[in-house]
Amino acid sequence: MNFLGKRPPAAATPGAAKKATTRDRGNAAEDQALAHLQAAGLQLAVRNYRTPGRGGGEIDLVMRDRDGTLVFVEVRSRTHGGFGGAGASISATKQQRIIFAARHYLMRLPSPPPCRFDVVLVEEGVQWIKAAFDAH
């Protein structure tokens, strides 16, 4: 305890382990998903693609499949299966933001290739759902 009667932050306590943040867990899930997809033959094009400005979207992984298809991947992770698990957290609004970001990404290309939207769920293992949703 310090002179104000408060405990020092965990990082300041000798020998204390740093607690993983939500961002740390998200990055670890993306790492797992990326390794899984690369083992299946996909190649990374971009990680964490974001549209400029507020209210845009983000794509966790943009991959290229063996047949040339551009794959926009949403990675979701949950520490427990409550509230429907990781898959249930991909709402219609989230899908629209991913689609918006994908369209923005495709505008940079001279000729858009075939595309699809996949989801990788990282819970007790890794589950890859190809063509999980379509652009409307």
PDB file of C-alpha atoms in Angstrom:
ATOM      1  CA  MET A   1       0.000   0.000   0.000  1.00  0.00           C
ATOM      2  CA  ASN A   2       1.151   3.535  -0.697  1.00  0.00           C
ATOM      3  CA  PHE A   3       0.805   6.573   1.533  1.00  0.00           C
ATOM      4  CA  LEU A   4      -2.761   7.205   0.270  1.00  0.00           C
ATOM      5  CA  GLY A   5      -3.801   3.741   1.394  1.00  0.00           C
ATOM      6  CA  LYS A   6      -4.116   2.453  -2.174  1.00  0.00           C
ATOM      7  CA  ARG A   7      -2.546  -0.591  -3.746  1.00  0.00           C
ATOM      8  CA  PRO A   8      -0.072   0.038  -6.540  1.00  0.00           C
ATOM      9  CA  PRO A   9      -1.135  -1.083 -10.042  1.00  0.00           C
ATOM     10  CA  ALA A  10      -0.533  -4.771 -10.727  1.00  0.00           C
ATOM     11  CA  ALA A  11       2.313  -3.961 -13.136  1.00  0.00           C
ATOM     12  CA  ALA A  12       4.146  -2.126 -10.346  1.00  0.00           C
ATOM     13  CA  THR A  13       3.917  -5.099  -7.984  1.00  0.00           C
ATOM     14  CA  PRO A  14       7.105  -7.169  -8.216  1.00  0.00           C
ATOM     15  CA  GLY A  15       6.482 -10.592  -9.767  1.00  0.00           C
ATOM     16  CA  ALA A  16       2.863  -9.786 -10.719  1.00  0.00           C
ATOM     17  CA  ALA A  17       1.728 -11.117 -14.073  1.00  0.00           C
ATOM     18  CA  LYS A  18       0.131  -8.664 -16.499  1.00  0.00           C
ATOM     19  CA  LYS A  19      -3.558  -9.401 -17.018  1.00  0.00           C
ATOM     20  CA  ALA A  20      -4.524  -9.859 -20.669  1.00  0.00           C
ATOM     21  CA  THR A  21      -6.713  -7.076 -22.020  1.00  0.00           C
ATOM     22  CA  THR A  22      -9.597  -7.529 -24.441  1.00  0.00           C
ATOM     23  CA  ARG A  23      -7.316  -6.223 -27.189  1.00  0.00           C
ATOM     24  CA  ASP A  24      -4.632  -8.765 -26.258  1.00  0.00           C
ATOM     25  CA  ARG A  25      -7.179 -11.589 -26.428  1.00  0.00           C
ATOM     26  CA  GLY A  26      -8.498 -10.268 -29.753  1.00  0.00           C
ATOM     27  CA  ASN A  27      -5.008 -10.120 -31.229  1.00  0.00           C
ATOM     28  CA  ALA A  28      -4.311 -13.657 -30.013  1.00  0.00           C
ATOM     29  CA  ALA A  29      -7.557 -14.863 -31.643  1.00  0.00           C
ATOM     30  CA  GLU A  30      -6.574 -13.149 -34.909  1.00  0.00           C
ATOM     31  CA  ASP A  31      -3.158 -14.812 -34.715  1.00  0.00           C
ATOM     32  CA  GLN A  32      -4.841 -18.219 -34.295  1.00  0.00           C
ATOM     33  CA  ALA A  33      -7.255 -17.564 -37.149  1.00  0.00           C
ATOM     34  CA  LEU A  34      -4.458 -16.364 -39.423  1.00  0.00           C
ATOM     35  CA  ALA A  35      -2.349 -19.459 -38.726  1.00  0.00           C
ATOM     36  CA  HIS A  36      -5.385 -21.689 -39.375  1.00  0.00           C
ATOM     37  CA  LEU A  37      -6.168 -20.005 -42.705  1.00  0.00           C
ATOM     38  CA  GLN A  38      -2.548 -19.972 -43.839  1.00  0.00           C
ATOM     39  CA  ALA A  39      -2.280 -23.686 -43.052  1.00  0.00           C
ATOM     40  CA  ALA A  40      -5.291 -24.154 -45.354  1.00  0.00           C
ATOM     41  CA  GLY A  41      -3.452 -22.383 -48.180  1.00  0.00           C
ATOM     42  CA  LEU A  42      -4.751 -18.812 -47.943  1.00  0.00           C
ATOM     43  CA  GLN A  43      -2.315 -15.903 -48.147  1.00  0.00           C
ATOM     44  CA  LEU A  44      -2.545 -12.733 -46.087  1.00  0.00           C
ATOM     45  CA  ALA A  45      -3.150  -9.551 -48.077  1.00  0.00           C
ATOM     46  CA  VAL A  46      -3.921  -7.107 -45.219  1.00  0.00           C
ATOM     47  CA  ARG A  47      -4.528  -7.327 -41.499  1.00  0.00           C
ATOM     48  CA  ASN A  48      -6.901  -4.933 -39.707  1.00  0.00           C
ATOM     49  CA  TYR A  49      -7.987  -2.934 -42.743  1.00  0.00           C
ATOM     50  CA  ARG A  50      -9.909   0.159 -41.597  1.00  0.00           C
ATOM     51  CA  THR A  51     -11.857   2.703 -43.560  1.00  0.00           C
ATOM     52  CA  PRO A  52     -10.912   6.321 -42.904  1.00  0.00           C
ATOM     53  CA  GLY A  53     -13.092   8.506 -40.724  1.00  0.00           C
ATOM     54  CA  ARG A  54     -15.676   7.728 -38.098  1.00  0.00           C
ATOM     55  CA  GLY A  55     -18.510   5.280 -38.506  1.00  0.00           C
ATOM     56  CA  GLY A  56     -16.673   3.173 -41.039  1.00  0.00           C
ATOM     57  CA  GLY A  57     -15.751  -0.426 -40.782  1.00  0.00           C
ATOM     58  CA  GLU A  58     -12.866  -2.738 -40.164  1.00  0.00           C
ATOM     59  CA  ILE A  59     -11.900  -6.089 -41.601  1.00  0.00           C
ATOM     60  CA  ASP A  60      -9.780  -8.294 -39.373  1.00  0.00           C
ATOM     61  CA  LEU A  61      -8.084 -10.233 -42.177  1.00  0.00           C
ATOM     62  CA  VAL A  62      -8.110  -9.852 -45.940  1.00  0.00           C
ATOM     63  CA  MET A  63      -6.873 -13.105 -47.457  1.00  0.00           C
ATOM     64  CA  ARG A  64      -6.335 -14.461 -50.956  1.00  0.00           C
ATOM     65  CA  ASP A  65      -7.584 -18.009 -51.583  1.00  0.00           C
ATOM     66  CA  ARG A  66      -5.769 -20.380 -53.930  1.00  0.00           C
ATOM     67  CA  ASP A  67      -8.294 -19.745 -56.715  1.00  0.00           C
ATOM     68  CA  GLY A  68      -7.746 -15.960 -56.520  1.00  0.00           C
ATOM     69  CA  THR A  69     -10.875 -15.226 -54.481  1.00  0.00           C
ATOM     70  CA  LEU A  70     -10.446 -12.327 -52.094  1.00  0.00           C
ATOM     71  CA  VAL A  71     -11.675 -13.406 -48.666  1.00  0.00           C
ATOM     72  CA  PHE A  72     -12.774 -10.847 -46.078  1.00  0.00           C
ATOM     73  CA  VAL A  73     -12.516 -12.529 -42.684  1.00  0.00           C
ATOM     74  CA  GLU A  74     -14.197 -11.540 -39.446  1.00  0.00           C
ATOM     75  CA  VAL A  75     -12.570 -13.144 -36.399  1.00  0.00           C
ATOM     76  CA  ARG A  76     -14.696 -13.529 -33.286  1.00  0.00           C
ATOM     77  CA  SER A  77     -13.660 -14.878 -29.945  1.00  0.00           C
ATOM     78  CA  ARG A  78     -15.389 -15.452 -26.643  1.00  0.00           C
ATOM     79  CA  THR A  79     -13.997 -16.801 -23.403  1.00  0.00           C
ATOM     80  CA  HIS A  80     -17.294 -18.574 -22.706  1.00  0.00           C
ATOM     81  CA  GLY A  81     -20.326 -19.635 -24.735  1.00  0.00           C
ATOM     82  CA  GLY A  82     -22.856 -17.441 -22.928  1.00  0.00           C
ATOM     83  CA  PHE A  83     -25.169 -15.208 -24.962  1.00  0.00           C
ATOM     84  CA  GLY A  84     -24.867 -17.496 -28.007  1.00  0.00           C
ATOM     85  CA  GLY A  85     -21.079 -17.587 -28.214  1.00  0.00           C
ATOM     86  CA  ALA A  86     -18.802 -15.825 -30.673  1.00  0.00           C
ATOM     87  CA  GLY A  87     -20.970 -16.435 -33.739  1.00  0.00           C
ATOM     88  CA  ALA A  88     -23.995 -14.736 -32.234  1.00  0.00           C
ATOM     89  CA  SER A  89     -22.035 -11.501 -31.845  1.00  0.00           C
ATOM     90  CA  ILE A  90     -21.954 -10.844 -35.606  1.00  0.00           C
ATOM     91  CA  SER A  91     -25.075  -8.714 -35.934  1.00  0.00           C
ATOM     92  CA  ALA A  92     -26.607  -7.377 -39.136  1.00  0.00           C
ATOM     93  CA  THR A  93     -25.078  -3.989 -38.294  1.00  0.00           C
ATOM     94  CA  LYS A  94     -21.625  -5.557 -37.903  1.00  0.00           C
ATOM     95  CA  GLN A  95     -22.050  -7.351 -41.236  1.00  0.00           C
ATOM     96  CA  GLN A  96     -22.966  -4.064 -42.942  1.00  0.00           C
ATOM     97  CA  ARG A  97     -19.842  -2.394 -41.546  1.00  0.00           C
ATOM     98  CA  ILE A  98     -17.683  -5.240 -42.832  1.00  0.00           C
ATOM     99  CA  ILE A  99     -19.362  -5.003 -46.255  1.00  0.00           C
ATOM    100  CA  PHE A 100     -18.819  -1.233 -46.280  1.00  0.00           C
ATOM    101  CA  ALA A 101     -15.119  -1.711 -45.505  1.00  0.00           C
ATOM    102  CA  ALA A 102     -14.828  -4.435 -48.163  1.00  0.00           C
ATOM    103  CA  ARG A 103     -16.330  -2.125 -50.795  1.00  0.00           C
ATOM    104  CA  HIS A 104     -13.897   0.578 -49.762  1.00  0.00           C
ATOM    105  CA  TYR A 105     -10.996  -1.875 -50.056  1.00  0.00           C
ATOM    106  CA  LEU A 106     -12.173  -3.066 -53.493  1.00  0.00           C
ATOM    107  CA  MET A 107     -12.315   0.514 -54.845  1.00  0.00           C
ATOM    108  CA  ARG A 108      -8.511   0.583 -54.645  1.00  0.00           C
ATOM    109  CA  LEU A 109      -8.163  -2.358 -57.027  1.00  0.00           C
ATOM    110  CA  PRO A 110      -8.125  -1.944 -60.813  1.00  0.00           C
ATOM    111  CA  SER A 111     -10.314  -5.014 -61.322  1.00  0.00           C
ATOM    112  CA  PRO A 112     -12.165  -6.553 -58.365  1.00  0.00           C
ATOM    113  CA  PRO A 113     -11.724 -10.342 -58.087  1.00  0.00           C
ATOM    114  CA  PRO A 114     -14.392 -12.759 -56.865  1.00  0.00           C
ATOM    115  CA  CYS A 115     -14.988 -12.166 -53.141  1.00  0.00           C
ATOM    116  CA  ARG A 116     -16.564 -13.828 -50.147  1.00  0.00           C
ATOM    117  CA  PHE A 117     -17.111 -13.121 -46.463  1.00  0.00           C
ATOM    118  CA  ASP A 118     -15.855 -15.760 -44.050  1.00  0.00           C
ATOM    119  CA  VAL A 119     -15.999 -15.929 -40.269  1.00  0.00           C
ATOM    120  CA  VAL A 120     -13.505 -17.619 -37.995  1.00  0.00           C
ATOM    121  CA  LEU A 121     -14.766 -18.388 -34.499  1.00  0.00           C
ATOM    122  CA  VAL A 122     -12.138 -18.902 -31.815  1.00  0.00           C
ATOM    123  CA  GLU A 123     -13.657 -20.402 -28.706  1.00  0.00           C
ATOM    124  CA  GLU A 124     -12.579 -23.850 -27.532  1.00  0.00           C
ATOM    125  CA  GLY A 125     -10.984 -24.403 -30.925  1.00  0.00           C
ATOM    126  CA  VAL A 126     -10.994 -22.727 -34.325  1.00  0.00           C
ATOM    127  CA  GLN A 127     -14.090 -22.986 -36.522  1.00  0.00           C
ATOM    128  CA  TRP A 128     -13.897 -21.577 -40.063  1.00  0.00           C
ATOM    129  CA  ILE A 129     -17.211 -20.728 -41.718  1.00  0.00           C
ATOM    130  CA  LYS A 130     -16.793 -20.075 -45.444  1.00  0.00           C
ATOM    131  CA  ALA A 131     -19.247 -17.703 -47.128  1.00  0.00           C
ATOM    132  CA  ALA A 132     -20.835 -16.920 -43.751  1.00  0.00           C
ATOM    133  CA  PHE A 133     -22.828 -13.996 -45.174  1.00  0.00           C
ATOM    134  CA  ASP A 134     -23.365 -12.137 -48.447  1.00  0.00           C
ATOM    135  CA  ALA A 135     -23.154  -8.490 -49.409  1.00  0.00           C
ATOM    136  CA  HIS A 136     -26.640  -7.093 -49.900  1.00  0.00           C
TER     137      HIS A 136
END
